[in-house]
JSON list of C-alpha atoms in Angstrom, two decimals:
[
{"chain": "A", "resi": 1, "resn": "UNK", "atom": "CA", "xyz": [88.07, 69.59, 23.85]},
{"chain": "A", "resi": 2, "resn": "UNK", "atom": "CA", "xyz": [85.25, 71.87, 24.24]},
{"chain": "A", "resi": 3, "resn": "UNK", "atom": "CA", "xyz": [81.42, 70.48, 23.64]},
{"chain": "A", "resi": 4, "resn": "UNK", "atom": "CA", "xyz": [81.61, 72.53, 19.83]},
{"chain": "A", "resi": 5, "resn": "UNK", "atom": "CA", "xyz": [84.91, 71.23, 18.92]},
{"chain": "A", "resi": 6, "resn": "UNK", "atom": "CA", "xyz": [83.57, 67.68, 20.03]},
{"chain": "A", "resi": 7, "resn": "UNK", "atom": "CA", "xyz": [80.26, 68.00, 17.82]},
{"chain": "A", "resi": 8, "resn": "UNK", "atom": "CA", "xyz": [82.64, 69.47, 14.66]},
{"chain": "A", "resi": 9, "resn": "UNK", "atom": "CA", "xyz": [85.13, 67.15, 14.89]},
{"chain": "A", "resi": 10, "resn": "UNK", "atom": "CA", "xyz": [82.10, 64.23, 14.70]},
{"chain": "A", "resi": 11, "resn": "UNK", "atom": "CA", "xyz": [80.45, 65.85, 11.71]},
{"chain": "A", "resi": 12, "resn": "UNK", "atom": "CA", "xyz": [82.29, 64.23, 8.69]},
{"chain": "A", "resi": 13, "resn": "UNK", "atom": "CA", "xyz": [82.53, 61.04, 10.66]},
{"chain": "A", "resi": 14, "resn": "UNK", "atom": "CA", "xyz": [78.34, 61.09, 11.28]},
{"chain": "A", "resi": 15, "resn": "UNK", "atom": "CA", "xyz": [77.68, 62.02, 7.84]},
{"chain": "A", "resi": 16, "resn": "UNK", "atom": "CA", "xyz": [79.80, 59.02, 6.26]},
{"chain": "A", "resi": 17, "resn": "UNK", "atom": "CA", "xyz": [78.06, 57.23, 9.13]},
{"chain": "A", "resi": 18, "resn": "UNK", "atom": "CA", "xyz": [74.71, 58.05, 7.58]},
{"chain": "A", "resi": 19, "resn": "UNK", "atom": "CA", "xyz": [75.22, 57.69, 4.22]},
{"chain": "A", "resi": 20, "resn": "UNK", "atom": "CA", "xyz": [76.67, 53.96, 4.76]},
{"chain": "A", "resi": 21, "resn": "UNK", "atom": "CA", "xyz": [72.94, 53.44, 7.03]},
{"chain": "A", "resi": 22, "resn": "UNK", "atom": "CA", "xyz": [70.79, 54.49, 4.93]},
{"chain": "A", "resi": 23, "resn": "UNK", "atom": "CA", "xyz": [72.69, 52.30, 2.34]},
{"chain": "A", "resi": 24, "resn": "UNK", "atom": "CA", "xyz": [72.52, 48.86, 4.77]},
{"chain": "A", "resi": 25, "resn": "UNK", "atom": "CA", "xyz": [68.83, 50.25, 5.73]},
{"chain": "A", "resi": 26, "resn": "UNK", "atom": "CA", "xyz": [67.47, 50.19, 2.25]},
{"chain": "A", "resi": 27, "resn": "UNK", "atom": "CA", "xyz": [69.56, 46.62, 1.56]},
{"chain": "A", "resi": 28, "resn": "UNK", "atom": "CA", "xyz": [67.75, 45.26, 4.50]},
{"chain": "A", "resi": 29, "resn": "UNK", "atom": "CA", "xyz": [64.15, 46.54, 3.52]},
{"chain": "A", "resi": 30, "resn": "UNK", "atom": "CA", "xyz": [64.60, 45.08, -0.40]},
{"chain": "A", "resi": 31, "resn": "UNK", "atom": "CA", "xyz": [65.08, 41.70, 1.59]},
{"chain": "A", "resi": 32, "resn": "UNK", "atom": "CA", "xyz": [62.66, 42.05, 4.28]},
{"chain": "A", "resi": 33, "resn": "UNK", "atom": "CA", "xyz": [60.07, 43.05, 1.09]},
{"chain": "A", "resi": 34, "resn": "UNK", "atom": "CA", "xyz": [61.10, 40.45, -0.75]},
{"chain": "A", "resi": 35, "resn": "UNK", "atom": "CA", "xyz": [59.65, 37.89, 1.74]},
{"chain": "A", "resi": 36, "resn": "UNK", "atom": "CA", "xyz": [56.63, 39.19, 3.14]},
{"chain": "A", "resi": 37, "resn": "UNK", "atom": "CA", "xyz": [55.35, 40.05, 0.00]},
{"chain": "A", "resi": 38, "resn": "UNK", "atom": "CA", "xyz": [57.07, 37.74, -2.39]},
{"chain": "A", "resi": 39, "resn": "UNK", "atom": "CA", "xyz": [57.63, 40.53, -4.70]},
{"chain": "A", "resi": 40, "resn": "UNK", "atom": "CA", "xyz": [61.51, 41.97, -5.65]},
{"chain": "A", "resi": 41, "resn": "UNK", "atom": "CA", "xyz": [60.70, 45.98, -5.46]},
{"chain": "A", "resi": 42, "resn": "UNK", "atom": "CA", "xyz": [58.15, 47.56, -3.06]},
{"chain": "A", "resi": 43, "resn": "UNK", "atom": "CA", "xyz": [55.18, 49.67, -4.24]},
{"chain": "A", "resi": 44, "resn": "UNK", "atom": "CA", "xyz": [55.79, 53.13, -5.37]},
{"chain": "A", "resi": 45, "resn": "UNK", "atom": "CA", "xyz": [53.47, 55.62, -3.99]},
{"chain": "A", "resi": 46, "resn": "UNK", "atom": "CA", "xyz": [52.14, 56.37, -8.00]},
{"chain": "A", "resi": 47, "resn": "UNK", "atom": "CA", "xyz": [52.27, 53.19, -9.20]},
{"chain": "A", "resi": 48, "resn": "UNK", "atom": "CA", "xyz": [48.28, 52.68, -9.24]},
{"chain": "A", "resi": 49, "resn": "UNK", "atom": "CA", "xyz": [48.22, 48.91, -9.37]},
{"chain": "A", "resi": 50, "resn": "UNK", "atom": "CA", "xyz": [48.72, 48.34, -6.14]},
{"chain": "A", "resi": 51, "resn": "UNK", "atom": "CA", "xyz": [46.04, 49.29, -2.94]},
{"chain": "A", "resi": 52, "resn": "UNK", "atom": "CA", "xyz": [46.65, 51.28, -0.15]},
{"chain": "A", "resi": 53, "resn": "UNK", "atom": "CA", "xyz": [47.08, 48.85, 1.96]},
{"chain": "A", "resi": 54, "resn": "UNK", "atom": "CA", "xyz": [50.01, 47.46, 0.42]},
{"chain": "A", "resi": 55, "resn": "UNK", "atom": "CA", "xyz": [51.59, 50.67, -0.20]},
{"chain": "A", "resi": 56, "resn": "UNK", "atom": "CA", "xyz": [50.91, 51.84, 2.95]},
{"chain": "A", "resi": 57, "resn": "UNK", "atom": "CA", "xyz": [52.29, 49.00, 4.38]},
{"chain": "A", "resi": 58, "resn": "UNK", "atom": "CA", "xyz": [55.61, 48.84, 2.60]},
{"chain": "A", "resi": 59, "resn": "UNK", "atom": "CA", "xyz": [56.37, 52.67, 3.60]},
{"chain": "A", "resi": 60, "resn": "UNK", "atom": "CA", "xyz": [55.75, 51.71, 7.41]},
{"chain": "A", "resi": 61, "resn": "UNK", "atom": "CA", "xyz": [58.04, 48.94, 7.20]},
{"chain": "A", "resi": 62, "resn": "UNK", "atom": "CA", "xyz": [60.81, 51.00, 5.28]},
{"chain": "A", "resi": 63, "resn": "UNK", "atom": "CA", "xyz": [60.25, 53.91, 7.50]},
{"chain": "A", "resi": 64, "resn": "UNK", "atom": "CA", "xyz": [60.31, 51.29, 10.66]},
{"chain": "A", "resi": 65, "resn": "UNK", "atom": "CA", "xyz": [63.56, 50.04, 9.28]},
{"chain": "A", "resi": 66, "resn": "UNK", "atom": "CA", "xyz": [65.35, 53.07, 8.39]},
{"chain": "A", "resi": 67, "resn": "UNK", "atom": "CA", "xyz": [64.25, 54.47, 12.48]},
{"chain": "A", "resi": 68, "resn": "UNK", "atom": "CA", "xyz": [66.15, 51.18, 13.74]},
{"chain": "A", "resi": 69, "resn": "UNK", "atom": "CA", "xyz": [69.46, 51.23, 11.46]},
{"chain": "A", "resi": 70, "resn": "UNK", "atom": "CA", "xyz": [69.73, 54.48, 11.91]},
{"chain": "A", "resi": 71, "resn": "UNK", "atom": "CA", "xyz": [69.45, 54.47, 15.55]},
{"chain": "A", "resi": 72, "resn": "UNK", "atom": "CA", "xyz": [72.06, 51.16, 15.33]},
{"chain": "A", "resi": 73, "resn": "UNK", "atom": "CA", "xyz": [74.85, 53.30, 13.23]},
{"chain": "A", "resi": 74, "resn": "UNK", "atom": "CA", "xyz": [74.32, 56.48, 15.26]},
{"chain": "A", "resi": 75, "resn": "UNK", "atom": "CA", "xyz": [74.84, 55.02, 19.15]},
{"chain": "A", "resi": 76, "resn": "UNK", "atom": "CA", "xyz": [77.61, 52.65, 17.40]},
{"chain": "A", "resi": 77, "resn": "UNK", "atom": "CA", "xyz": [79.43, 55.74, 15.36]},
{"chain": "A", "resi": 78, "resn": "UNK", "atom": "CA", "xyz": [79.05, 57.72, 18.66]},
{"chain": "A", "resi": 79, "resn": "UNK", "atom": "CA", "xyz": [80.42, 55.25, 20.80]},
{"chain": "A", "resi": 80, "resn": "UNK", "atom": "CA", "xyz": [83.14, 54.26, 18.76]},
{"chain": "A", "resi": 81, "resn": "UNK", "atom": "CA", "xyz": [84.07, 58.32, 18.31]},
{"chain": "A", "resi": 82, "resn": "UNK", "atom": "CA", "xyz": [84.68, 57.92, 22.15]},
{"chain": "A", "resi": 83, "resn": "UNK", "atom": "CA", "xyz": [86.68, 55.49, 22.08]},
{"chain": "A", "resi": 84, "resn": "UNK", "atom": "CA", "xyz": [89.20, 57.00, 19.41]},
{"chain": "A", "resi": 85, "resn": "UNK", "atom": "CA", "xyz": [88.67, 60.69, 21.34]},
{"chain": "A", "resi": 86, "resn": "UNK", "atom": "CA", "xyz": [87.34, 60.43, 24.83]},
{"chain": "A", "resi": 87, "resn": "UNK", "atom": "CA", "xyz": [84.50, 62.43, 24.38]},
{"chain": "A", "resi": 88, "resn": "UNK", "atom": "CA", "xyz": [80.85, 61.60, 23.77]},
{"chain": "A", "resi": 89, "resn": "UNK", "atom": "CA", "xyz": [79.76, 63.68, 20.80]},
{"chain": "A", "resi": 90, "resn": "UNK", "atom": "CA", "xyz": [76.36, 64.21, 21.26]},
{"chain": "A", "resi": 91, "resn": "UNK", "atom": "CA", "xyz": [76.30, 66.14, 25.05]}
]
């Protein structure tokens, strides 16, 4: 398979791959929230009650979550793409 074939063939299988990260990634952050700040949602950037510093904080730990899962699902979806094909999709 050529190296265009490769990367259109792992398309569809990175974008389910993505969706279903982003959904584990925000599951993960409602927990991790829930326990450093003892609170069930996280602040919303207009939501004036809270201070910077907590919403501040909140979007660096989302963000900081979201960069790891992410990373997780796309090595893992890559690697298992070449198992099932043989090729490495992202050369």
């Amino acid at each position: 398979m050529t190296t265009k074939a490769v990367k259109l063939a792992y398309r569809p299988f990175g974008l389910v791959s993505g969706i279903a990260g982003g959904l584990v990634a925000g599951a993960i952050f409602k927990q991790v929230w829930k326990r450093v700040a003892d609170e069930d949602d996280a602040p919303d950037a207009l939501q004036s009650e809270y201070p910077w510093r907590q919403l501040l904080l909140a979007a660096a730990l989302q963000g900081a979550l979201y960069a790891v899962v992410k990373a997780v699902i796309d090595r893992g979806g890559a690697k298992a793409f070449e198992r099932w094909t043989g090729e490495w999709p992202g050369d």
